Amino acid sequence: MPVDPHAFNTAFKRARERVRGGSVDVAAEQESLRALIPADASEHDRAWTTGLIDDLAVPPPPPPVRSELYKQAERIHVEVFPPKGTTEEKIAVLEDGRRRIWQLADSATPDEEYDIRALTYDLKYLEDSLRNPPFPLTDA
């Protein structure tokens, strides 16, 4: 009998949230998940479910320590998103914000440069949508 992927993934996500919350017994959570695997499950189903269950005991990596450049880029992002004004004004604000964030990324260390540039992806997407709307937009 195959594993029900939806039921297993839902149970796994809930178990992971409880484990990361720090107030449960990891081994007990793993046993509960193992009980969801039918005795006659395929090797494929056993492999992917066992991998997830085993990973439940691995602590997540600590959040990255961000530099002042990254924090400054975040402040710019908050300042320009969501943009206000007419379509042209919104585009100008987004362009300026992206330009300023890229300038910061140019000064960043190689390990943080990409993360800073990534802060511009949603700005670029919105800017492109304003320039070439997928549906009619009106200025409000």
Short mmCIF file of N, CA and C in Angstrom, two decimals:
data_model
loop_
_atom_site.label_atom_id
_atom_site.label_comp_id
_atom_site.label_asym_id
_atom_site.label_seq_id
_atom_site.Cartn_x
_atom_site.Cartn_y
_atom_site.Cartn_z
N MET A 1 0.85 -1.18 0.00
CA MET A 1 0.00 0.00 0.00
C MET A 1 0.90 1.24 0.00
N PRO A 2 0.63 2.19 -0.87
CA PRO A 2 1.48 3.38 -0.93
C PRO A 2 1.21 4.34 0.24
N VAL A 3 2.22 5.13 0.52
CA VAL A 3 2.08 6.18 1.53
C VAL A 3 1.20 7.28 0.94
N ASP A 4 0.32 7.84 1.74
CA ASP A 4 -0.48 8.98 1.30
C ASP A 4 0.40 10.22 1.44
N PRO A 5 0.93 10.75 0.32
CA PRO A 5 1.88 11.86 0.42
C PRO A 5 1.30 13.08 1.12
N HIS A 6 0.06 13.40 0.84
CA HIS A 6 -0.55 14.58 1.46
C HIS A 6 -0.65 14.41 2.98
N ALA A 7 -1.15 13.28 3.40
CA ALA A 7 -1.30 13.04 4.84
C ALA A 7 0.06 13.01 5.53
N PHE A 8 1.04 12.35 4.91
CA PHE A 8 2.37 12.27 5.52
C PHE A 8 3.01 13.65 5.59
N ASN A 9 2.98 14.40 4.48
CA ASN A 9 3.61 15.72 4.46
C ASN A 9 2.95 16.68 5.45
N THR A 10 1.65 16.59 5.58
CA THR A 10 0.95 17.44 6.55
C THR A 10 1.40 17.08 7.97
N ALA A 11 1.44 15.80 8.27
CA ALA A 11 1.89 15.36 9.61
C ALA A 11 3.34 15.75 9.84
N PHE A 12 4.18 15.61 8.81
CA PHE A 12 5.60 15.97 8.95
C PHE A 12 5.76 17.46 9.23
N LYS A 13 5.06 18.29 8.49
CA LYS A 13 5.17 19.75 8.69
C LYS A 13 4.73 20.13 10.10
N ARG A 14 3.68 19.53 10.58
CA ARG A 14 3.23 19.83 11.94
C ARG A 14 4.25 19.36 12.97
N ALA A 15 4.81 18.18 12.75
CA ALA A 15 5.84 17.67 13.67
C ALA A 15 7.07 18.57 13.65
N ARG A 16 7.47 19.01 12.47
CA ARG A 16 8.64 19.90 12.36
C ARG A 16 8.40 21.21 13.10
N GLU A 17 7.19 21.76 12.99
CA GLU A 17 6.87 22.99 13.72
C GLU A 17 6.96 22.77 15.23
N ARG A 18 6.45 21.63 15.69
CA ARG A 18 6.52 21.35 17.12
C ARG A 18 7.96 21.16 17.58
N VAL A 19 8.75 20.44 16.78
CA VAL A 19 10.15 20.21 17.14
C VAL A 19 10.92 21.53 17.15
N ARG A 20 10.71 22.35 16.16
CA ARG A 20 11.42 23.64 16.11
C ARG A 20 10.94 24.58 17.20
N GLY A 21 9.74 24.35 17.69
CA GLY A 21 9.25 25.12 18.82
C GLY A 21 9.97 24.74 20.10
N GLY A 22 10.59 23.56 20.11
CA GLY A 22 11.44 23.15 21.21
C GLY A 22 10.76 22.53 22.41
N SER A 23 9.49 22.24 22.31
CA SER A 23 8.80 21.75 23.51
C SER A 23 8.31 20.30 23.39
N VAL A 24 8.89 19.53 22.46
CA VAL A 24 8.45 18.14 22.29
C VAL A 24 9.64 17.19 22.23
N ASP A 25 9.34 15.93 22.38
CA ASP A 25 10.34 14.88 22.29
C ASP A 25 10.49 14.49 20.81
N VAL A 26 11.67 14.72 20.25
CA VAL A 26 11.91 14.45 18.83
C VAL A 26 11.69 12.98 18.51
N ALA A 27 12.17 12.09 19.36
CA ALA A 27 12.02 10.65 19.12
C ALA A 27 10.54 10.25 19.06
N ALA A 28 9.73 10.83 19.92
CA ALA A 28 8.29 10.53 19.91
C ALA A 28 7.65 11.04 18.62
N GLU A 29 8.06 12.20 18.17
CA GLU A 29 7.52 12.73 16.91
C GLU A 29 7.93 11.83 15.74
N GLN A 30 9.18 11.36 15.77
CA GLN A 30 9.64 10.47 14.71
C GLN A 30 8.85 9.16 14.71
N GLU A 31 8.58 8.62 15.89
CA GLU A 31 7.80 7.38 15.98
C GLU A 31 6.39 7.58 15.43
N SER A 32 5.79 8.71 15.74
CA SER A 32 4.44 9.00 15.22
C SER A 32 4.43 9.03 13.70
N LEU A 33 5.48 9.60 13.14
CA LEU A 33 5.57 9.65 11.68
C LEU A 33 5.82 8.26 11.09
N ARG A 34 6.66 7.47 11.74
CA ARG A 34 6.92 6.11 11.25
C ARG A 34 5.65 5.27 11.25
N ALA A 35 4.75 5.54 12.18
CA ALA A 35 3.49 4.80 12.26
C ALA A 35 2.60 5.06 11.04
N LEU A 36 2.87 6.16 10.32
CA LEU A 36 2.08 6.48 9.12
C LEU A 36 2.52 5.70 7.89
N ILE A 37 3.65 5.01 7.99
CA ILE A 37 4.17 4.27 6.84
C ILE A 37 3.63 2.84 6.88
N PRO A 38 2.84 2.46 5.89
CA PRO A 38 2.27 1.10 5.88
C PRO A 38 3.37 0.05 5.84
N ALA A 39 3.11 -1.08 6.43
CA ALA A 39 4.08 -2.18 6.47
C ALA A 39 4.49 -2.62 5.07
N ASP A 40 3.55 -2.54 4.12
CA ASP A 40 3.86 -2.98 2.76
C ASP A 40 4.18 -1.81 1.82
N ALA A 41 4.68 -0.69 2.39
CA ALA A 41 5.05 0.48 1.57
C ALA A 41 6.20 0.11 0.64
N SER A 42 6.24 0.75 -0.50
CA SER A 42 7.31 0.48 -1.47
C SER A 42 8.64 0.99 -0.95
N GLU A 43 9.71 0.52 -1.54
CA GLU A 43 11.05 0.97 -1.16
C GLU A 43 11.18 2.48 -1.39
N HIS A 44 10.58 2.94 -2.48
CA HIS A 44 10.62 4.38 -2.79
C HIS A 44 9.94 5.19 -1.67
N ASP A 45 8.74 4.76 -1.27
CA ASP A 45 8.03 5.46 -0.20
C ASP A 45 8.80 5.39 1.12
N ARG A 46 9.40 4.25 1.40
CA ARG A 46 10.19 4.11 2.63
C ARG A 46 11.41 5.05 2.60
N ALA A 47 12.02 5.18 1.45
CA ALA A 47 13.23 6.00 1.33
C ALA A 47 12.92 7.48 1.60
N TRP A 48 11.90 8.03 0.92
CA TRP A 48 11.67 9.46 1.09
C TRP A 48 11.09 9.79 2.45
N THR A 49 10.23 8.93 2.99
CA THR A 49 9.67 9.21 4.31
C THR A 49 10.73 9.05 5.40
N THR A 50 11.57 8.03 5.29
CA THR A 50 12.63 7.81 6.28
C THR A 50 13.61 8.97 6.27
N GLY A 51 13.92 9.47 5.08
CA GLY A 51 14.83 10.62 4.98
C GLY A 51 14.28 11.83 5.72
N LEU A 52 13.01 12.10 5.52
CA LEU A 52 12.39 13.24 6.21
C LEU A 52 12.33 13.01 7.72
N ILE A 53 11.96 11.82 8.11
CA ILE A 53 11.86 11.50 9.54
C ILE A 53 13.23 11.64 10.21
N ASP A 54 14.27 11.13 9.58
CA ASP A 54 15.62 11.25 10.15
C ASP A 54 16.05 12.71 10.23
N ASP A 55 15.73 13.48 9.21
CA ASP A 55 16.11 14.91 9.19
C ASP A 55 15.41 15.72 10.27
N LEU A 56 14.33 15.20 10.80
CA LEU A 56 13.60 15.91 11.85
C LEU A 56 14.49 16.16 13.06
N ALA A 57 15.45 15.28 13.30
CA ALA A 57 16.34 15.42 14.46
C ALA A 57 17.49 16.39 14.21
N VAL A 58 17.69 16.80 12.96
CA VAL A 58 18.79 17.72 12.63
C VAL A 58 18.32 19.14 12.90
N PRO A 59 19.02 19.86 13.78
CA PRO A 59 18.59 21.23 14.07
C PRO A 59 18.77 22.13 12.84
N PRO A 60 17.89 23.10 12.67
CA PRO A 60 18.04 24.01 11.53
C PRO A 60 19.27 24.89 11.73
N PRO A 61 19.85 25.36 10.62
CA PRO A 61 21.02 26.24 10.77
C PRO A 61 20.59 27.55 11.43
N PRO A 62 21.52 28.19 12.12
CA PRO A 62 21.16 29.47 12.73
C PRO A 62 20.89 30.51 11.64
N PRO A 63 20.06 31.49 11.92
CA PRO A 63 19.82 32.51 10.91
C PRO A 63 21.12 33.26 10.61
N PRO A 64 21.28 33.72 9.39
CA PRO A 64 22.52 34.41 9.05
C PRO A 64 22.64 35.74 9.81
N VAL A 65 23.86 36.08 10.10
CA VAL A 65 24.12 37.39 10.72
C VAL A 65 24.26 38.37 9.56
N ARG A 66 23.40 39.36 9.57
CA ARG A 66 23.39 40.32 8.46
C ARG A 66 24.24 41.54 8.75
N SER A 67 24.89 42.03 7.70
CA SER A 67 25.73 43.21 7.83
C SER A 67 24.88 44.47 7.82
N GLU A 68 25.52 45.57 8.11
CA GLU A 68 24.83 46.86 8.05
C GLU A 68 24.39 47.16 6.62
N LEU A 69 25.17 46.74 5.62
CA LEU A 69 24.77 46.96 4.22
C LEU A 69 23.45 46.24 3.92
N TYR A 70 23.33 45.01 4.40
CA TYR A 70 22.10 44.26 4.17
C TYR A 70 20.92 44.95 4.85
N LYS A 71 21.13 45.37 6.09
CA LYS A 71 20.06 46.05 6.82
C LYS A 71 19.67 47.35 6.13
N GLN A 72 20.65 48.04 5.57
CA GLN A 72 20.35 49.27 4.83
C GLN A 72 19.54 48.95 3.57
N ALA A 73 19.89 47.87 2.89
CA ALA A 73 19.14 47.45 1.71
C ALA A 73 17.70 47.08 2.08
N GLU A 74 17.52 46.43 3.22
CA GLU A 74 16.17 46.12 3.69
C GLU A 74 15.37 47.39 3.94
N ARG A 75 16.02 48.39 4.55
CA ARG A 75 15.32 49.66 4.81
C ARG A 75 14.89 50.32 3.50
N ILE A 76 15.74 50.26 2.49
CA ILE A 76 15.38 50.82 1.18
C ILE A 76 14.18 50.06 0.62
N HIS A 77 14.21 48.75 0.74
CA HIS A 77 13.11 47.94 0.23
C HIS A 77 11.79 48.33 0.90
N VAL A 78 11.83 48.47 2.20
CA VAL A 78 10.62 48.86 2.95
C VAL A 78 10.15 50.25 2.53
N GLU A 79 11.10 51.11 2.26
CA GLU A 79 10.79 52.50 1.86
C GLU A 79 10.07 52.55 0.51
N VAL A 80 10.44 51.68 -0.43
CA VAL A 80 9.90 51.77 -1.79
C VAL A 80 8.78 50.78 -2.07
N PHE A 81 8.54 49.82 -1.19
CA PHE A 81 7.54 48.80 -1.47
C PHE A 81 6.49 48.76 -0.38
N PRO A 82 5.23 48.88 -0.73
CA PRO A 82 4.71 49.09 -2.08
C PRO A 82 4.80 50.56 -2.46
N PRO A 83 5.05 50.81 -3.74
CA PRO A 83 5.17 52.20 -4.18
C PRO A 83 3.81 52.89 -4.21
N LYS A 84 3.85 54.19 -4.12
CA LYS A 84 2.60 54.97 -4.15
C LYS A 84 2.67 55.97 -5.30
N GLY A 85 1.51 56.44 -5.73
CA GLY A 85 1.45 57.45 -6.78
C GLY A 85 0.90 56.89 -8.07
N THR A 86 1.14 57.65 -9.13
CA THR A 86 0.69 57.20 -10.45
C THR A 86 1.58 56.05 -10.91
N THR A 87 1.21 55.43 -12.01
CA THR A 87 2.01 54.33 -12.53
C THR A 87 3.44 54.79 -12.80
N GLU A 88 3.59 55.96 -13.41
CA GLU A 88 4.93 56.48 -13.70
C GLU A 88 5.71 56.75 -12.42
N GLU A 89 5.06 57.29 -11.42
CA GLU A 89 5.73 57.55 -10.15
C GLU A 89 6.14 56.24 -9.46
N LYS A 90 5.27 55.26 -9.52
CA LYS A 90 5.60 53.95 -8.93
C LYS A 90 6.81 53.34 -9.62
N ILE A 91 6.84 53.40 -10.94
CA ILE A 91 7.97 52.86 -11.70
C ILE A 91 9.26 53.58 -11.31
N ALA A 92 9.19 54.90 -11.19
CA ALA A 92 10.38 55.68 -10.83
C ALA A 92 10.88 55.32 -9.43
N VAL A 93 9.96 55.15 -8.49
CA VAL A 93 10.33 54.78 -7.13
C VAL A 93 10.99 53.40 -7.12
N LEU A 94 10.41 52.45 -7.84
CA LEU A 94 10.96 51.10 -7.89
C LEU A 94 12.34 51.08 -8.55
N GLU A 95 12.49 51.82 -9.66
CA GLU A 95 13.79 51.91 -10.33
C GLU A 95 14.85 52.45 -9.39
N ASP A 96 14.51 53.53 -8.70
CA ASP A 96 15.45 54.16 -7.79
C ASP A 96 15.81 53.21 -6.65
N GLY A 97 14.84 52.53 -6.10
CA GLY A 97 15.10 51.59 -5.02
C GLY A 97 16.00 50.46 -5.47
N ARG A 98 15.72 49.90 -6.65
CA ARG A 98 16.56 48.83 -7.17
C ARG A 98 17.99 49.31 -7.40
N ARG A 99 18.14 50.51 -7.96
CA ARG A 99 19.46 51.06 -8.23
C ARG A 99 20.24 51.23 -6.93
N ARG A 100 19.60 51.76 -5.90
CA ARG A 100 20.26 51.98 -4.61
C ARG A 100 20.66 50.66 -3.95
N ILE A 101 19.78 49.66 -4.05
CA ILE A 101 20.09 48.36 -3.46
C ILE A 101 21.26 47.70 -4.21
N TRP A 102 21.28 47.80 -5.54
CA TRP A 102 22.38 47.23 -6.31
C TRP A 102 23.70 47.92 -5.97
N GLN A 103 23.66 49.22 -5.73
CA GLN A 103 24.88 49.92 -5.33
C GLN A 103 25.42 49.37 -4.02
N LEU A 104 24.51 49.09 -3.08
CA LEU A 104 24.94 48.49 -1.82
C LEU A 104 25.54 47.11 -2.05
N ALA A 105 24.90 46.33 -2.92
CA ALA A 105 25.39 44.98 -3.21
C ALA A 105 26.79 45.03 -3.82
N ASP A 106 27.06 46.05 -4.62
CA ASP A 106 28.40 46.19 -5.22
C ASP A 106 29.48 46.37 -4.16
N SER A 107 29.10 46.88 -2.99
CA SER A 107 30.06 47.09 -1.90
C SER A 107 30.08 45.94 -0.90
N ALA A 108 29.21 44.99 -1.07
CA ALA A 108 29.07 43.91 -0.10
C ALA A 108 30.14 42.85 -0.28
N THR A 109 30.28 42.02 0.74
CA THR A 109 31.19 40.88 0.63
C THR A 109 30.58 39.87 -0.35
N PRO A 110 31.42 39.05 -0.97
CA PRO A 110 30.89 38.09 -1.95
C PRO A 110 29.82 37.16 -1.37
N ASP A 111 29.92 36.81 -0.10
CA ASP A 111 28.92 35.88 0.46
C ASP A 111 27.59 36.56 0.75
N GLU A 112 27.53 37.88 0.75
CA GLU A 112 26.27 38.57 1.02
C GLU A 112 25.74 39.34 -0.20
N GLU A 113 26.57 39.50 -1.19
CA GLU A 113 26.20 40.26 -2.38
C GLU A 113 24.92 39.72 -3.02
N TYR A 114 24.84 38.42 -3.20
CA TYR A 114 23.68 37.80 -3.85
C TYR A 114 22.41 38.04 -3.02
N ASP A 115 22.51 37.88 -1.71
CA ASP A 115 21.34 38.08 -0.85
C ASP A 115 20.82 39.51 -0.92
N ILE A 116 21.73 40.46 -1.01
CA ILE A 116 21.29 41.85 -1.12
C ILE A 116 20.62 42.08 -2.47
N ARG A 117 21.21 41.57 -3.54
CA ARG A 117 20.59 41.73 -4.87
C ARG A 117 19.21 41.05 -4.92
N ALA A 118 19.06 39.96 -4.19
CA ALA A 118 17.79 39.24 -4.19
C ALA A 118 16.65 40.10 -3.65
N LEU A 119 16.97 41.11 -2.86
CA LEU A 119 15.93 42.00 -2.35
C LEU A 119 15.27 42.82 -3.46
N THR A 120 15.87 42.81 -4.64
CA THR A 120 15.30 43.60 -5.74
C THR A 120 14.38 42.79 -6.64
N TYR A 121 14.32 41.47 -6.47
CA TYR A 121 13.56 40.64 -7.40
C TYR A 121 12.08 41.00 -7.43
N ASP A 122 11.46 41.16 -6.27
CA ASP A 122 10.03 41.50 -6.28
C ASP A 122 9.82 42.92 -6.78
N LEU A 123 10.80 43.80 -6.55
CA LEU A 123 10.69 45.17 -7.06
C LEU A 123 10.71 45.16 -8.59
N LYS A 124 11.61 44.37 -9.15
CA LYS A 124 11.72 44.27 -10.61
C LYS A 124 10.45 43.65 -11.19
N TYR A 125 9.93 42.63 -10.54
CA TYR A 125 8.70 42.00 -11.03
C TYR A 125 7.54 43.00 -11.06
N LEU A 126 7.40 43.77 -9.98
CA LEU A 126 6.33 44.75 -9.93
C LEU A 126 6.55 45.83 -10.97
N GLU A 127 7.78 46.29 -11.11
CA GLU A 127 8.10 47.30 -12.11
C GLU A 127 7.74 46.80 -13.52
N ASP A 128 8.13 45.58 -13.83
CA ASP A 128 7.80 45.01 -15.14
C ASP A 128 6.29 44.89 -15.33
N SER A 129 5.59 44.53 -14.26
CA SER A 129 4.12 44.41 -14.35
C SER A 129 3.47 45.77 -14.57
N LEU A 130 4.05 46.80 -14.00
CA LEU A 130 3.52 48.15 -14.20
C LEU A 130 3.80 48.64 -15.63
N ARG A 131 4.95 48.28 -16.16
CA ARG A 131 5.31 48.70 -17.52
C ARG A 131 4.49 47.93 -18.56
N ASN A 132 4.24 46.67 -18.29
CA ASN A 132 3.54 45.81 -19.24
C ASN A 132 2.54 44.97 -18.45
N PRO A 133 1.41 45.58 -18.06
CA PRO A 133 0.47 44.89 -17.17
C PRO A 133 -0.11 43.63 -17.80
N PRO A 134 -0.22 42.57 -17.00
CA PRO A 134 -0.83 41.35 -17.50
C PRO A 134 -2.35 41.50 -17.66
N PHE A 135 -2.88 42.58 -17.09
CA PHE A 135 -4.29 42.90 -17.19
C PHE A 135 -4.40 44.42 -17.05
N PRO A 136 -5.50 45.02 -17.47
CA PRO A 136 -5.62 46.48 -17.42
C PRO A 136 -5.49 47.02 -15.99
N LEU A 137 -4.63 48.03 -15.83
CA LEU A 137 -4.49 48.70 -14.54
C LEU A 137 -5.01 50.12 -14.65
N THR A 138 -5.48 50.62 -13.55
CA THR A 138 -5.89 52.02 -13.51
C THR A 138 -5.19 52.68 -12.36
N ASP A 139 -4.87 53.96 -12.49
CA ASP A 139 -4.26 54.70 -11.39
C ASP A 139 -5.34 55.04 -10.39
N ALA A 140 -5.09 54.71 -9.15
CA ALA A 140 -6.09 54.96 -8.11
C ALA A 140 -5.63 56.06 -7.19
#
